[in-house]
Amino acid sequence: MTRLQAHRLQPWVVDEVSIMDIVDCSAFKRLLEVESGRGKFIAVFTTSWCGYCRRLIRELEQANPDFRLILVDISDEGCWDDFGVELVPTAVLYKDGKEIKRVSSPDGLRLRDLKALLLSARDE
């Protein structure tokens, strides 16, 4: 068992990119602790009842994105406050386990929004 699996992550592979579904907020918090020095990734905060979230996940599964991506299920209301999420989906760019930038929209997010988020912090 890998260190990430021990944190109750359920990884699956979409082509060459590993996408991990975080079961709960505490698992994501532990992941942030071990990410120090490991570079950038995008966390997408989602819920099972969000239509925009399901649309984005389908798009990601088909697109083969070329960046590290973690899907965080925040169905638990406490998670929203823990990570400052007001809308789902919300995408947050992290570097070495620290938040750099975030994006959300009442009309949902698309793959192009995640790519723009990553490009906007290219020099950070």
Short mmCIF file of C-alpha atoms in Angstrom, two decimals:
data_model
loop_
_atom_site.label_atom_id
_atom_site.label_comp_id
_atom_site.label_asym_id
_atom_site.label_seq_id
_atom_site.Cartn_x
_atom_site.Cartn_y
_atom_site.Cartn_z
CA MET A 1 0.00 0.00 0.00
CA THR A 2 1.38 3.40 -0.95
CA ARG A 3 1.46 6.37 1.36
CA LEU A 4 -1.41 8.01 -0.57
CA GLN A 5 -3.60 4.91 -0.40
CA ALA A 6 -3.06 4.91 3.33
CA HIS A 7 -4.69 8.34 3.34
CA ARG A 8 -7.84 6.82 1.82
CA LEU A 9 -7.29 8.17 -1.66
CA GLN A 10 -8.79 6.16 -4.47
CA PRO A 11 -6.59 6.70 -7.53
CA TRP A 12 -7.69 5.87 -11.04
CA VAL A 13 -5.90 6.63 -14.27
CA VAL A 14 -7.24 8.66 -17.18
CA ASP A 15 -4.80 7.88 -19.98
CA GLU A 16 -1.39 9.01 -18.64
CA VAL A 17 -2.65 11.31 -15.87
CA SER A 18 -3.48 10.06 -12.40
CA ILE A 19 -6.65 11.60 -10.99
CA MET A 20 -7.33 10.95 -7.32
CA ASP A 21 -10.73 11.11 -5.71
CA ILE A 22 -10.39 12.29 -2.13
CA VAL A 23 -12.94 10.58 0.06
CA ASP A 24 -12.99 13.22 2.78
CA CYS A 25 -11.49 16.54 3.82
CA SER A 26 -9.14 15.08 6.40
CA ALA A 27 -7.53 12.93 3.69
CA PHE A 28 -6.98 16.03 1.54
CA LYS A 29 -5.48 17.90 4.49
CA ARG A 30 -3.04 15.04 5.02
CA LEU A 31 -2.20 15.08 1.32
CA LEU A 32 -1.36 18.80 1.54
CA GLU A 33 1.08 18.01 4.35
CA VAL A 34 3.00 15.48 2.23
CA GLU A 35 2.99 17.66 -0.91
CA SER A 36 5.73 20.01 0.32
CA GLY A 37 8.39 20.26 -2.37
CA ARG A 38 6.45 18.23 -4.95
CA GLY A 39 5.42 21.07 -7.28
CA LYS A 40 2.07 22.28 -8.57
CA PHE A 41 -1.30 20.58 -8.78
CA ILE A 42 -4.92 21.64 -9.10
CA ALA A 43 -7.55 20.54 -6.60
CA VAL A 44 -11.13 20.68 -7.84
CA PHE A 45 -13.66 20.83 -5.00
CA THR A 46 -16.83 19.00 -6.06
CA THR A 47 -19.99 17.38 -4.73
CA SER A 48 -22.00 14.44 -5.99
CA TRP A 49 -25.14 16.56 -6.45
CA CYS A 50 -23.49 19.29 -8.57
CA GLY A 51 -24.34 19.05 -12.28
CA TYR A 52 -21.50 21.41 -13.24
CA CYS A 53 -19.09 19.18 -11.31
CA ARG A 54 -20.24 16.06 -13.14
CA ARG A 55 -19.87 17.88 -16.47
CA LEU A 56 -16.31 18.95 -15.63
CA ILE A 57 -15.35 15.45 -14.48
CA ARG A 58 -16.67 13.94 -17.72
CA GLU A 59 -14.69 16.51 -19.71
CA LEU A 60 -11.52 15.73 -17.74
CA GLU A 61 -11.96 11.99 -18.25
CA GLN A 62 -12.12 12.52 -22.02
CA ALA A 63 -9.44 15.21 -22.36
CA ASN A 64 -6.27 13.66 -20.95
CA PRO A 65 -5.12 16.86 -19.17
CA ASP A 66 -1.37 17.28 -18.87
CA PHE A 67 -1.24 18.48 -15.28
CA ARG A 68 -1.64 16.94 -11.82
CA LEU A 69 -5.25 16.98 -10.74
CA ILE A 70 -7.02 15.97 -7.54
CA LEU A 71 -10.80 15.82 -7.16
CA VAL A 72 -11.98 16.62 -3.63
CA ASP A 73 -15.49 15.56 -2.59
CA ILE A 74 -16.72 18.22 -0.16
CA SER A 75 -20.22 16.90 0.42
CA ASP A 76 -19.56 17.41 4.15
CA GLU A 77 -20.56 21.00 4.97
CA GLY A 78 -17.59 21.53 7.29
CA CYS A 79 -15.27 21.13 4.32
CA TRP A 80 -16.68 24.19 2.64
CA ASP A 81 -15.49 26.40 5.49
CA ASP A 82 -12.18 24.56 5.94
CA PHE A 83 -11.15 25.39 2.37
CA GLY A 84 -13.06 28.66 1.83
CA VAL A 85 -15.29 27.17 -0.87
CA GLU A 86 -18.43 29.15 -1.74
CA LEU A 87 -19.34 27.57 -5.10
CA VAL A 88 -18.81 24.17 -6.65
CA PRO A 89 -16.89 23.35 -8.61
CA THR A 90 -14.02 25.47 -7.30
CA ALA A 91 -10.51 24.88 -8.63
CA VAL A 92 -7.51 25.76 -6.48
CA LEU A 93 -3.91 25.76 -7.68
CA TYR A 94 -1.45 24.56 -5.06
CA LYS A 95 2.34 24.65 -5.10
CA ASP A 96 4.24 22.56 -2.58
CA GLY A 97 1.02 22.12 -0.60
CA LYS A 98 0.24 25.87 -0.38
CA GLU A 99 -2.62 27.64 -2.18
CA ILE A 100 -1.53 30.01 -4.95
CA LYS A 101 -4.74 30.93 -6.81
CA ARG A 102 -8.34 29.82 -7.20
CA VAL A 103 -11.19 30.09 -9.67
CA SER A 104 -14.92 29.39 -9.50
CA SER A 105 -17.99 30.48 -11.42
CA PRO A 106 -21.75 30.28 -10.87
CA ASP A 107 -21.88 28.86 -14.42
CA GLY A 108 -19.44 26.04 -13.61
CA LEU A 109 -15.89 25.44 -14.77
CA ARG A 110 -14.49 23.81 -17.89
CA LEU A 111 -11.11 22.31 -18.70
CA ARG A 112 -10.04 25.59 -20.34
CA ASP A 113 -10.59 27.36 -16.98
CA LEU A 114 -8.25 24.92 -15.23
CA LYS A 115 -5.60 25.39 -17.92
CA ALA A 116 -5.92 29.19 -17.62
CA LEU A 117 -5.50 28.91 -13.85
CA LEU A 118 -2.32 26.92 -14.32
CA LEU A 119 -0.94 29.34 -16.94
CA SER A 120 -1.74 32.39 -14.80
CA ALA A 121 0.70 31.13 -12.17
CA ARG A 122 3.38 29.91 -14.55
CA ASP A 123 6.12 32.01 -12.92
CA GLU A 124 5.17 31.36 -9.30
#
